Coordinates of C-alpha atoms in Angstrom, one line a residue:
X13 CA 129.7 216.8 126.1
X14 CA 130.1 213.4 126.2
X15 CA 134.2 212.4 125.3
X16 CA 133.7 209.2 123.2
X17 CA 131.2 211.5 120.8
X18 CA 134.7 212.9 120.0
X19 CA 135.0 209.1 117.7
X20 CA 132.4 210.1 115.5
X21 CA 134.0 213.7 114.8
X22 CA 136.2 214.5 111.7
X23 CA 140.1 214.7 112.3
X24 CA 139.7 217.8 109.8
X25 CA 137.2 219.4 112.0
X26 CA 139.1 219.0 115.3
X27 CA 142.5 220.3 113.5
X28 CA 140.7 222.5 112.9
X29 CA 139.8 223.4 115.8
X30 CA 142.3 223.0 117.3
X31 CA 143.9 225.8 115.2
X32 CA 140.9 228.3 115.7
X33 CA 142.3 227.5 119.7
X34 CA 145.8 228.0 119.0
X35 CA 145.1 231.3 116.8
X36 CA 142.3 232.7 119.6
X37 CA 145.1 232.1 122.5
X38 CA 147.8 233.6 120.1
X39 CA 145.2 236.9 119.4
X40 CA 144.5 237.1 122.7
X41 CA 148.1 237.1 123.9
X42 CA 148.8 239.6 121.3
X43 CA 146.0 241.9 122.1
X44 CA 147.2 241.4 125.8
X45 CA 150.3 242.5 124.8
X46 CA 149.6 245.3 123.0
X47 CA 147.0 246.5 126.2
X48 CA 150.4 246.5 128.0
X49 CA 152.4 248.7 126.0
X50 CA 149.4 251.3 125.7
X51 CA 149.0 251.2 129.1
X52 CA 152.9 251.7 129.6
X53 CA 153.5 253.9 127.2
X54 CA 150.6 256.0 128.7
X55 CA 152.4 255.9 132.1
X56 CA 155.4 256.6 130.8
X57 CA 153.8 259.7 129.1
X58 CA 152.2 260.9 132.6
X59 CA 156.0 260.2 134.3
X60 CA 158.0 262.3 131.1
X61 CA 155.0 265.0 132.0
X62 CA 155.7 264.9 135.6
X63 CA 159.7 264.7 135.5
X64 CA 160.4 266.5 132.1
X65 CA 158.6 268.8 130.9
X66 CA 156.7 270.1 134.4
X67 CA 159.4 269.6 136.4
X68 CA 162.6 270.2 133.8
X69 CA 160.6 273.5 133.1
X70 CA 159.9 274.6 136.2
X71 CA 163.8 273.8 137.4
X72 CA 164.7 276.2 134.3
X73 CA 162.4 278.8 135.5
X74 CA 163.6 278.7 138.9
X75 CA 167.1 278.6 138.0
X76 CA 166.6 281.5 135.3
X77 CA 165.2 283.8 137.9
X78 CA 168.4 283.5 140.3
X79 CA 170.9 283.6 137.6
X80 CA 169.0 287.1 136.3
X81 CA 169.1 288.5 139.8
X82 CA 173.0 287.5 139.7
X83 CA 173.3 288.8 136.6
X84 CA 171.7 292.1 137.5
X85 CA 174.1 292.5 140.8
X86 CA 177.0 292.2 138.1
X87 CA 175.3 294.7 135.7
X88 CA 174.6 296.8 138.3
X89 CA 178.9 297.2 139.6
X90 CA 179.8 297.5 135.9
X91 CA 177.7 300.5 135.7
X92 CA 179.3 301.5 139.2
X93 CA 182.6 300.6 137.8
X94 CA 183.4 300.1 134.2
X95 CA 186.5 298.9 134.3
X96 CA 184.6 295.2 135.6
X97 CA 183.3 294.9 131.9
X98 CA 180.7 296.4 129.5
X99 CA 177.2 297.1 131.5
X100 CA 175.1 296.7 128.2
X101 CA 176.4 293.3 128.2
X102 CA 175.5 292.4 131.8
X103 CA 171.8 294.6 131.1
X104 CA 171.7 291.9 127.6
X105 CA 172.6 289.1 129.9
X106 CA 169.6 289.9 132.2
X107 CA 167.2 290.6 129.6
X108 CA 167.8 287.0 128.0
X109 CA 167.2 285.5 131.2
X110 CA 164.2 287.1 131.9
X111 CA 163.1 285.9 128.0
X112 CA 164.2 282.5 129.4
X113 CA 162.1 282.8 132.9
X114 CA 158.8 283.5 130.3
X115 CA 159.6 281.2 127.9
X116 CA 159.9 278.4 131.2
X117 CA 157.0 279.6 132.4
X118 CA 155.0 279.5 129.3
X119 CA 156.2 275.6 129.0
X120 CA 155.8 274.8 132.7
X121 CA 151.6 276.2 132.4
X122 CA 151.8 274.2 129.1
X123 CA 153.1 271.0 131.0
X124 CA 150.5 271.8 134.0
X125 CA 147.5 272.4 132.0
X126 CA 144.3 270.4 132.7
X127 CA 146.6 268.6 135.9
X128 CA 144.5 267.6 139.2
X129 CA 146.6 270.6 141.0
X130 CA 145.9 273.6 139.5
X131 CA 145.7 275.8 142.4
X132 CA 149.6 274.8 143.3
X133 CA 150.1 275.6 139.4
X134 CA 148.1 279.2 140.0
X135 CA 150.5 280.1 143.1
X136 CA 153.6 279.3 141.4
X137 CA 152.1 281.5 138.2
X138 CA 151.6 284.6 140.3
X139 CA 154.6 283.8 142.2
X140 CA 157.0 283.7 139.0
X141 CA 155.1 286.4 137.2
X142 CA 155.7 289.0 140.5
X143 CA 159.4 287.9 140.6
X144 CA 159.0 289.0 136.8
X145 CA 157.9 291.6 137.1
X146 CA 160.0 293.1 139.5
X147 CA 163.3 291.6 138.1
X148 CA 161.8 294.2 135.0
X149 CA 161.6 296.9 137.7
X150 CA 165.3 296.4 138.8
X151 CA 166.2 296.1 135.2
X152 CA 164.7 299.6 134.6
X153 CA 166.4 301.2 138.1
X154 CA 169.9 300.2 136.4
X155 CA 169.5 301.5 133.8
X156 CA 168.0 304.4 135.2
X157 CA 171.1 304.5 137.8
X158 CA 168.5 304.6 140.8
X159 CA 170.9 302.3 143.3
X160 CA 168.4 302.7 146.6
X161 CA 165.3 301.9 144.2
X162 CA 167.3 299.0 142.9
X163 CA 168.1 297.6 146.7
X164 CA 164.5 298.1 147.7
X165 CA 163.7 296.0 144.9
X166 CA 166.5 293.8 145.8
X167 CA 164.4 293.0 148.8
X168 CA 161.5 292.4 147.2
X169 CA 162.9 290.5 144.6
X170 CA 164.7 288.1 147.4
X171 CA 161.4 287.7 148.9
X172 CA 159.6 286.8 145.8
X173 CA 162.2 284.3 145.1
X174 CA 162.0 282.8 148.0
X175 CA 158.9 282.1 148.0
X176 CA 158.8 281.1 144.6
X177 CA 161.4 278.5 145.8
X178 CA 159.4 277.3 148.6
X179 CA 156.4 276.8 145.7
X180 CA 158.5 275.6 143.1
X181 CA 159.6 272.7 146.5
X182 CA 156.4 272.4 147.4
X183 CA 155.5 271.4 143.7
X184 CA 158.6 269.3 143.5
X185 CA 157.4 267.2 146.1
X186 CA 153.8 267.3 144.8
X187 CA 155.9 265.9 141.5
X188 CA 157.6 263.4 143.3
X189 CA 154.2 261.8 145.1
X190 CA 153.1 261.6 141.3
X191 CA 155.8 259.9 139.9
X192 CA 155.6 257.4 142.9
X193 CA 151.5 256.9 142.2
X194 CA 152.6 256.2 138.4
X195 CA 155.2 254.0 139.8
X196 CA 152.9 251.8 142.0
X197 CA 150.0 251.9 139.7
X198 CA 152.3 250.7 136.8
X199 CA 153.7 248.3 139.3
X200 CA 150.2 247.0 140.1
X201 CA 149.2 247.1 136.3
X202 CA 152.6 244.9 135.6
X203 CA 151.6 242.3 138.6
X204 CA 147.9 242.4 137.4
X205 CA 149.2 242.0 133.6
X206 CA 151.9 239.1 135.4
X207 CA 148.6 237.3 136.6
X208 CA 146.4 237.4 133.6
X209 CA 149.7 236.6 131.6
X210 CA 149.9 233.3 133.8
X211 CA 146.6 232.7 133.9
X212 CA 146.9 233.1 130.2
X213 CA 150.1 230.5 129.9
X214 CA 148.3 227.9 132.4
X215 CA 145.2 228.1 130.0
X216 CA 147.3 227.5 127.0
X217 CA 149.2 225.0 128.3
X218 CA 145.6 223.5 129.9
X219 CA 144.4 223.7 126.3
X220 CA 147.4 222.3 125.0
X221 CA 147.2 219.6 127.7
X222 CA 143.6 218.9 126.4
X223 CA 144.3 218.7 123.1
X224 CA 147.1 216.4 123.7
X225 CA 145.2 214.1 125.7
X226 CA 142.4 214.1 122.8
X227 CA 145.2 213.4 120.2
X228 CA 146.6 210.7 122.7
X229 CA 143.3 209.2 123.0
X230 CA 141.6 209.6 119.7
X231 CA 144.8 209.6 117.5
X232 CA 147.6 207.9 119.0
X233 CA 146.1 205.1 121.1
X234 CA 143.5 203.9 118.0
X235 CA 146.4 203.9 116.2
X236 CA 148.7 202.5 118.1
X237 CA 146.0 199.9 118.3
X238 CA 145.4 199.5 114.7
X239 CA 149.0 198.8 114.3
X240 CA 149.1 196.0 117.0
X241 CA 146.8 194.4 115.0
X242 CA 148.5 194.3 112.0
X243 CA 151.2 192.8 113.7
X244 CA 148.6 190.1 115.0
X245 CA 147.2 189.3 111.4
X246 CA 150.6 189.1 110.3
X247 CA 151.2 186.9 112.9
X248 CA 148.8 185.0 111.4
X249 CA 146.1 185.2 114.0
X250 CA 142.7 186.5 112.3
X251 CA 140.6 185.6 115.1
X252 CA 140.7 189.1 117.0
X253 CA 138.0 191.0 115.9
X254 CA 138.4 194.6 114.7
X255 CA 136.6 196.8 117.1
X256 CA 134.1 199.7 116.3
X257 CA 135.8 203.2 116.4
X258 CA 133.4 205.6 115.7
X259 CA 132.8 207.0 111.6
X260 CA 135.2 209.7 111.8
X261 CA 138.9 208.8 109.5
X262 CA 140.2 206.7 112.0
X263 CA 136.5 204.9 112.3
X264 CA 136.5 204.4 108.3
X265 CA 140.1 203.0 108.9
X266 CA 139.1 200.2 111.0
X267 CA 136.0 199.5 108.6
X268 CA 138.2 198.9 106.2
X269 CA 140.4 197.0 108.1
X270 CA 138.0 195.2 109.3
X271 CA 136.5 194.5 105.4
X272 CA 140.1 193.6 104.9
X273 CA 140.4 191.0 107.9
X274 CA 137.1 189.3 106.5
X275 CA 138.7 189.3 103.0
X276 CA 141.2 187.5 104.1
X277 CA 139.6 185.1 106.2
X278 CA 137.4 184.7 103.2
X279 CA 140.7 183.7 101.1
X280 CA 142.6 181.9 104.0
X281 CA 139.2 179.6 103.8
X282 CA 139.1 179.6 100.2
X283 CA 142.8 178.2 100.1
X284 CA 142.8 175.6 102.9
X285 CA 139.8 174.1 101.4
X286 CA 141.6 174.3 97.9
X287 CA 144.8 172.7 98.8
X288 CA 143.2 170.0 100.7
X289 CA 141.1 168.9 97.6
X290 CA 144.2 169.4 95.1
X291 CA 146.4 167.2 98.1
X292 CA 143.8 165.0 97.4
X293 CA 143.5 164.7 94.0
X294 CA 147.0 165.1 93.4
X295 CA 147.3 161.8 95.7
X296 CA 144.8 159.6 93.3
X297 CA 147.1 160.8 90.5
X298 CA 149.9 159.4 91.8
X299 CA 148.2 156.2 93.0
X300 CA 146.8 156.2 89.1
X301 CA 150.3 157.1 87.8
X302 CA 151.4 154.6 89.5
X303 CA 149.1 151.5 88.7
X304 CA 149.7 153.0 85.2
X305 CA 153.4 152.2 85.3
X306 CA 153.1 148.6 86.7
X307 CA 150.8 148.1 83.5
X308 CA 152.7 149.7 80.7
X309 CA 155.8 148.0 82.1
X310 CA 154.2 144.5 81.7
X311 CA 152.8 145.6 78.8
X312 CA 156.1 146.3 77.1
X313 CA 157.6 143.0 78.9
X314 CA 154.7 141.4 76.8
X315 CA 155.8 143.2 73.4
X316 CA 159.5 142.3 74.0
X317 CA 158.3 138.3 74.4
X318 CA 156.0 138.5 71.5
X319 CA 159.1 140.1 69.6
X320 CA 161.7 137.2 71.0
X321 CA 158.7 135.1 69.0
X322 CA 158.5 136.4 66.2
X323 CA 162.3 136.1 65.7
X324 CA 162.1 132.5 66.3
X325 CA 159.2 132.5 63.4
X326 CA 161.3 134.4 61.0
X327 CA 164.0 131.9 61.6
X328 CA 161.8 129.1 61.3
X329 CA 160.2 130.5 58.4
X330 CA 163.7 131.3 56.4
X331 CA 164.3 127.7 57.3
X332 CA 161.5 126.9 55.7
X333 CA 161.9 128.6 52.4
X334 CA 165.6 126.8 52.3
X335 CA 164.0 123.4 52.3
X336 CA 161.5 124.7 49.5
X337 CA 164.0 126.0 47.0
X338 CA 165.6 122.7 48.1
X339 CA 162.6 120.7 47.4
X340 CA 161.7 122.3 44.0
X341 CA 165.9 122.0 43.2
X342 CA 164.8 118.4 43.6
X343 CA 161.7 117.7 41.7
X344 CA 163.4 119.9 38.7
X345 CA 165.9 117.0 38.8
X346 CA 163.3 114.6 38.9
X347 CA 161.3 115.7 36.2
X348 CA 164.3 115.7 33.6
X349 CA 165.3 112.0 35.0
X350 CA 162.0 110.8 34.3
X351 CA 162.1 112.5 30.8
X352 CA 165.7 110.8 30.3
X353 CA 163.7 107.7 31.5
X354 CA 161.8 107.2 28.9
X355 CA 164.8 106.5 26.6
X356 CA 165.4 103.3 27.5
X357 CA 164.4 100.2 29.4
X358 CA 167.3 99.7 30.8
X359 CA 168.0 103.2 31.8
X360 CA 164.3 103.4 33.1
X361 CA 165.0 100.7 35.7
X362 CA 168.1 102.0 37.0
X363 CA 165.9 105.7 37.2
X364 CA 163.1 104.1 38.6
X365 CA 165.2 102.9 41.2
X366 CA 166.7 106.4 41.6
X367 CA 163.3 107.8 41.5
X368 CA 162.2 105.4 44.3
X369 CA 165.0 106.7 46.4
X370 CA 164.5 109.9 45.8
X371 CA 160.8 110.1 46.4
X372 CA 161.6 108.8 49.2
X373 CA 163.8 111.7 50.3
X374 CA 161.4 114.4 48.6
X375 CA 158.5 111.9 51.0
X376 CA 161.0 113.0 53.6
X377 CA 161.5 117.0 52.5
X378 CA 157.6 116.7 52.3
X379 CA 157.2 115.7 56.6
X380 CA 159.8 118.4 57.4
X381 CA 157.9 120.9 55.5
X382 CA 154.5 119.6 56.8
X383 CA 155.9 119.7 60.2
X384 CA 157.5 123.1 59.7
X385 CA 153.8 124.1 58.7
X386 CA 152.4 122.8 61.7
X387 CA 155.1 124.8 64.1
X388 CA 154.1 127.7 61.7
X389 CA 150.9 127.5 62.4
X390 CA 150.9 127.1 66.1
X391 CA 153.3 130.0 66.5
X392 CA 150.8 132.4 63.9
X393 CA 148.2 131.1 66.5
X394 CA 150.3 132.3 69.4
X395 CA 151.2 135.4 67.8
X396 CA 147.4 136.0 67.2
X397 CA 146.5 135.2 70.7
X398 CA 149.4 138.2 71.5
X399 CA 147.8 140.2 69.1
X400 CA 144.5 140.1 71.1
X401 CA 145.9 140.6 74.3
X402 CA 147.3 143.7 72.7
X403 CA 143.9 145.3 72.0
X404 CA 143.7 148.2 69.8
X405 CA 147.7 148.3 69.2
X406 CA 147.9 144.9 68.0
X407 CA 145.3 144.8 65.4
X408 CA 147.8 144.8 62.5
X409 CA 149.9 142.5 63.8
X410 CA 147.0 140.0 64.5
X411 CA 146.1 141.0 60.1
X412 CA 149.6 139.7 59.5
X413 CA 149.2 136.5 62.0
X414 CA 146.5 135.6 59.8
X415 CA 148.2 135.9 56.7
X416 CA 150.9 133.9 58.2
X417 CA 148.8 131.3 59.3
X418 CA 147.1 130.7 55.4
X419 CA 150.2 130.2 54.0
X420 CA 151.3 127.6 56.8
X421 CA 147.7 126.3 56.5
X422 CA 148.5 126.4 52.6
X423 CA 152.0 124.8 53.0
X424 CA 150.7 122.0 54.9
X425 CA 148.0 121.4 52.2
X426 CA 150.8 121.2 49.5
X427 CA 152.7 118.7 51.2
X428 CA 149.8 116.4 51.8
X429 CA 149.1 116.6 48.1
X430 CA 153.1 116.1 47.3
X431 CA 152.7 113.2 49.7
X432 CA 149.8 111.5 47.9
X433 CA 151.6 112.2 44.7
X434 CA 155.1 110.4 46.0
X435 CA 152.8 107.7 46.5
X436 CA 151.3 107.3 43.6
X437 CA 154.7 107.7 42.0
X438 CA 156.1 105.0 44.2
X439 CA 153.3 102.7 43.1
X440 CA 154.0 103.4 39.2
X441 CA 157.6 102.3 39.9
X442 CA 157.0 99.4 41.4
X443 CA 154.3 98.5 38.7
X444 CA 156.6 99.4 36.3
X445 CA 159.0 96.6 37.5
X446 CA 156.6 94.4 36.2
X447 CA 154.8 96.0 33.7
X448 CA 157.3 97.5 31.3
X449 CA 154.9 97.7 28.9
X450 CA 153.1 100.4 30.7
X451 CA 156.5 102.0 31.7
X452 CA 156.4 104.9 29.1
X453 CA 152.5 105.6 30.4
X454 CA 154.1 105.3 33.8
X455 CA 156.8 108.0 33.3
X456 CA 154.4 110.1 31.7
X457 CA 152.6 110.4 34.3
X458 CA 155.5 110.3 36.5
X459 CA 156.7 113.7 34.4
X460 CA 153.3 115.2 34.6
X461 CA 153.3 114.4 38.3
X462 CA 156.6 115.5 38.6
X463 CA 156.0 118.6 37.0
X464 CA 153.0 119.7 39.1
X465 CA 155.2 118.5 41.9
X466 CA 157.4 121.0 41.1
X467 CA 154.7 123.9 40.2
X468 CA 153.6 123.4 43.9
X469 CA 157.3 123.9 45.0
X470 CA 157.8 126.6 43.6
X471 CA 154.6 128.3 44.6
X472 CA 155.3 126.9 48.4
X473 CA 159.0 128.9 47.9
X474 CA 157.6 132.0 47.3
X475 CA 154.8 131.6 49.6
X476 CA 157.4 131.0 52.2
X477 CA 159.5 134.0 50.7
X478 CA 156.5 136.0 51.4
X479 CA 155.8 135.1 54.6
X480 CA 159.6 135.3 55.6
X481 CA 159.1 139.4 54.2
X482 CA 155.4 139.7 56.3
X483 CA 157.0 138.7 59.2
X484 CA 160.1 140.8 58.9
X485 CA 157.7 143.7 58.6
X486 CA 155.6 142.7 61.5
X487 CA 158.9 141.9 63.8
X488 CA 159.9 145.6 62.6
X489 CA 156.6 147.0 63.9
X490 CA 157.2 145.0 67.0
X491 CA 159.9 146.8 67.5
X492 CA 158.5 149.8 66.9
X493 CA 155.9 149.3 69.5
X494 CA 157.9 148.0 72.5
X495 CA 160.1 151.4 71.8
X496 CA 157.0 153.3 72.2
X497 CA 156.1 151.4 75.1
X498 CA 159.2 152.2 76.7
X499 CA 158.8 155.9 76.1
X500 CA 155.6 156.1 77.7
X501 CA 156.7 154.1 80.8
X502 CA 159.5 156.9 81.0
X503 CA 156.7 159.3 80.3
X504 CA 154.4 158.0 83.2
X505 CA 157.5 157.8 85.5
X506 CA 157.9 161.0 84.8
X507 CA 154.6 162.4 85.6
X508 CA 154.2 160.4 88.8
X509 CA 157.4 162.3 90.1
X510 CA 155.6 165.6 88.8
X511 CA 152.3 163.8 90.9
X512 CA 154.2 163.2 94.0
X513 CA 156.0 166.8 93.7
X514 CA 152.4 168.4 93.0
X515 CA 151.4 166.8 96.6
X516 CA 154.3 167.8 98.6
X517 CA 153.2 171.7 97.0
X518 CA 149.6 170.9 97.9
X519 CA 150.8 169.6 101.4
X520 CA 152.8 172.5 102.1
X521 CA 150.3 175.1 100.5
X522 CA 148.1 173.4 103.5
X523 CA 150.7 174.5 106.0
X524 CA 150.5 178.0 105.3
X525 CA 147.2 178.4 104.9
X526 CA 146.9 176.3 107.9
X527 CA 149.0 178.8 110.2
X528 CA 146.7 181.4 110.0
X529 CA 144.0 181.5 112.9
X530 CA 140.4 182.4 112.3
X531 CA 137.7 183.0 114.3
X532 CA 135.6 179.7 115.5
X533 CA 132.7 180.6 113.5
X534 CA 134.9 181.0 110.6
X535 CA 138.1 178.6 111.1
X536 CA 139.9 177.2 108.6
X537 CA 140.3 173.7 110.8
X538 CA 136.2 173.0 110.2
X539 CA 136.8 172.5 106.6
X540 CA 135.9 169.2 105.4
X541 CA 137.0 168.1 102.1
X542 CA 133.6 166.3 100.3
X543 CA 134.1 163.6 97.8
X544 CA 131.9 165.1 95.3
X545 CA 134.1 167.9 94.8
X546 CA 137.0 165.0 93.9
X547 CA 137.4 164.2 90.0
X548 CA 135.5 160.7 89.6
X549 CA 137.1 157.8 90.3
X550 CA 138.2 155.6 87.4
X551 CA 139.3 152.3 86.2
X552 CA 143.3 152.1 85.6
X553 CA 142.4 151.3 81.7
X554 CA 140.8 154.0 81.4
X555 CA 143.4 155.9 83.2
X556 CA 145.6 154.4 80.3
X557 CA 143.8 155.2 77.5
X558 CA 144.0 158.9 79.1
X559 CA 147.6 158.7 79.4
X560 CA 148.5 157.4 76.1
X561 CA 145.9 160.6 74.7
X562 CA 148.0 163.1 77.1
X563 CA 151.0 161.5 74.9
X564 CA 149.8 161.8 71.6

């Protein structure tokens, strides 16, 4: 059987069988064992049959018959002389010994039956029965009194005796020889038993051996294997390949290691590649991030000059509406001192010259306010320009600009007309030096003029109140603007840090997936990052607009 078809067997099946081993050795050992005692306890059964009972009874036996020819000796002189004791006692003694020499003998052909010496057994029967039998006869002869029968028997007796005890040796011997056969042949069953016992332990421990060298080999060592490369792949070196180790458990472990390893490979890939293309997107957002700073930032410088404008034009125009409630103060004057003028002649000169003077001053309210219309003008065409430049955000403020620069437009307008009146006015006075006689058609006109002089003031004051308000709204919603400006280039400082710390995660997300070592058809290090798996590139407005939407 080839050894490596052990990979494709089942763990179960060689525990298994490994136990069916272990239980086989541990039957046979026991059956072994139990062999032994039979065996001993059958020699030991042959030795207590040889030394107890054949031997213990025959030693009774032999000893019975000399004590009952004692006994008769001393039965025998009690008859002969009373005074030694009671001769009934002596002839009970005897008889009891002679029940004890047939009771012996009985047990000792008991012990020796079906033996391989039956004929010594046969000659120690007739021998003991003959000594019996005449210890019975001697028995009888004292009773009977008959002393020369009982010495005759005496002799006979003797002779029986001792040749009983030369049988009764002879057997002893015969006995002895036995025991010594049991002996050596339990001796040589204990040294045969030793052998298979050892040959018994060396096979165990051979099995044992084997078993351990399979566990070692197919257990241990895959394993031990199996756990060096974990520590590789934690290591971070996926490039060993698993190897094949047959489909029994430890086989399926190593496929799904294996399945494992290429997982991971799979994912090491997977996140190498990833982290590369968020490094590099995460580096266009900061480059965006950062081109969108620079942009809002001059953005919001340009709000804060078009703001520092626009509080020069609210000062300009509250200058403005100064001189017009001024102006319309003055032609309110001038209208009543044309209506006193019409009083009298005398009068009228003196207000004619007064009006000539101050015509010319209103002549000279009239160029401030034209020239304040003009600056006006130029700074609603400045602010409109800003508005422009602004885009979407500056559409209301460009709406106002426009405003503003009708009612300059409008202001400038008036004073040419108020201009052209003065001089018409001026002309009437100086006609009216010489023609008196048209003097009172002269200051009615001059009070009609006058009076629509002053209309148009007051229409330029609170066109120039209104304008002051418009553009005290729009410098509020300036404001308003370069605030929000500010918070978004707080807002995309903010998320260029978060850009810059997204790249360092990205960089260092490359680092660990880069430590990991993968196979050259599968390494990490081929990956090449493809531009059409980046996010488009765009235009920094647009990256703006997208801004100012993440905002809102």
């Amino acid at each position: 059987m080839n050894v490596n078809a052990l990979k494709n067997f089942s763990l179960r099946w060689l525990s298994l069988s490994a136990l069916v081993l272990v239980a086989f050795c541990v039957l046979m050992f026991a059956l072994l064992t139990w062999k032994v005692m039979q065996q001993s306890q059958h020699g030991l059964a042959a030795l207590e049959q040889v030394n107890v009972q054949q031997s213990s009874s025959l030693n009774r036996l032999h000893i019975a018959g000399l004590e009952g020819l004692h006994r008769l000796d001393r039965a025998l002189e009690r008859q002969l002389r009373p005074s030694l004791g009671d001769p009934a006692e002596a002839l009970q003694a005897v008889e009891n010994e002679l029940s004890e020499m047939t009771v012996s003998l009985t047990s000792f052909l008991e012990a020796t039956a079906n033996t391989s010496y039956e004929t010594r057994r046969d000659a120690i029967e007739q021998q003991a029965r003959s000594l019996i039998a005449i210890m019975y006869e001697q028995l009888n002869a004292v009773q009977m009194g008959d002393r020369g029968g009982y010495r005759q028997l005496t002799l006979d007796a003797l002779a029986h005796s001792q040749a009983f005890s030369e049988e009764a040796r002879t057997f002893y011997q015969l006995a002895d020889r036995q025991g010594i056969d049991l002996m050596t042949q339990a001796e040589n069953r204990a040294q045969s038993i030793g052998q298979l016992l050892l040959l018994g332990i060396g096979l165990a421990f051979g099995l044992l051996g084997l078993m351990a060298w399979i566990g070692q080999r197919h257990i241990l060592l895959p394993i031990n294997r199996l756990i060096s490369h974990f520590r590789t792949m934690a290591g971070g070196d996926l490039s060993v390949a698993v190897p094949q180790q047959g489909n029994n458990e430890i086989g399926q472990l190593y496929q799904a290691l294996d399945h494992m390893q290429r997982a991971l490979i799979d994912t090491v890939s997977e996140l190498h590649g990833n982290s590369r293309h968020i490094f590099d997107s995460a580096q266009r957002l900061a480059l965006g991030n950062e081109d969108l700073a620079i942009r809002t930032r001059q953005q919001n410088a340009s709000h804060e000059a078009t703001a520092a404008n626009l509080d020069e034009l609210t000062e300009n125009v509250a200058t403005t509406a100064g001189y017009a409630a001024d102006a319309t103060q003055l032609t309110s004057t001038a209208a009543a001192q044309s209506q006193e003028g019409s009083q009298t002649m005398t009068e009228f000169l003196t207000t004619m010259q007064e009006i000539h003077t101050r015509s010319k001053k209103v002549d000279e309210i009239v160029n401030v306010i034209d020239a304040i219309a003009f600056q006006t003008n130029i700074l609603a065409l400045n602010a409109s320009v800003e508005a422009a430049r602004a885009g979407e955000q500056g559409k209301g403020f460009a709406v106002v600009a426009g405003e503003v620069r009708g009612l300059a437009s409008r202001s400038a307008e008036a004073a040419r007309q108020i201009q052209a009146l003065l001089a018409t006015s001026a002309s009437s006075i100086e006609r009216g030096h010489a023609l008196s006689t048209q003097a009172s058609q002269g200051m009615q006109a001059i009070v009609a003029s006058t009076e629509q002089a002053n209309s148009l003031m007051l229409q330029i004051a609170d066109a120039a109140s209104e304008q002051h308000q418009h553009i005290e709204q729009l410098n509020a919603t300036l404001h308003e603007q370069t605030q929000v400006n500010r918070a978004n280039t707080r807002q995309v400082e903010t998320t260029a840090k978060d850009a810059m710390s997204l790249e360092a995660a990205a960089e260092r997300m490359r680092e660990q997936a880069a430590r990991f070592k993968v196979a050259n058809n599968m390494a990490c290090d081929d990956f090449v990052w493809q531009a059409s798996q980046a996010v488009p590139a765009e235009h920094p407005s647009d990256n703006i607009q997208r801004a100012q939407a993440l905002l809102q």
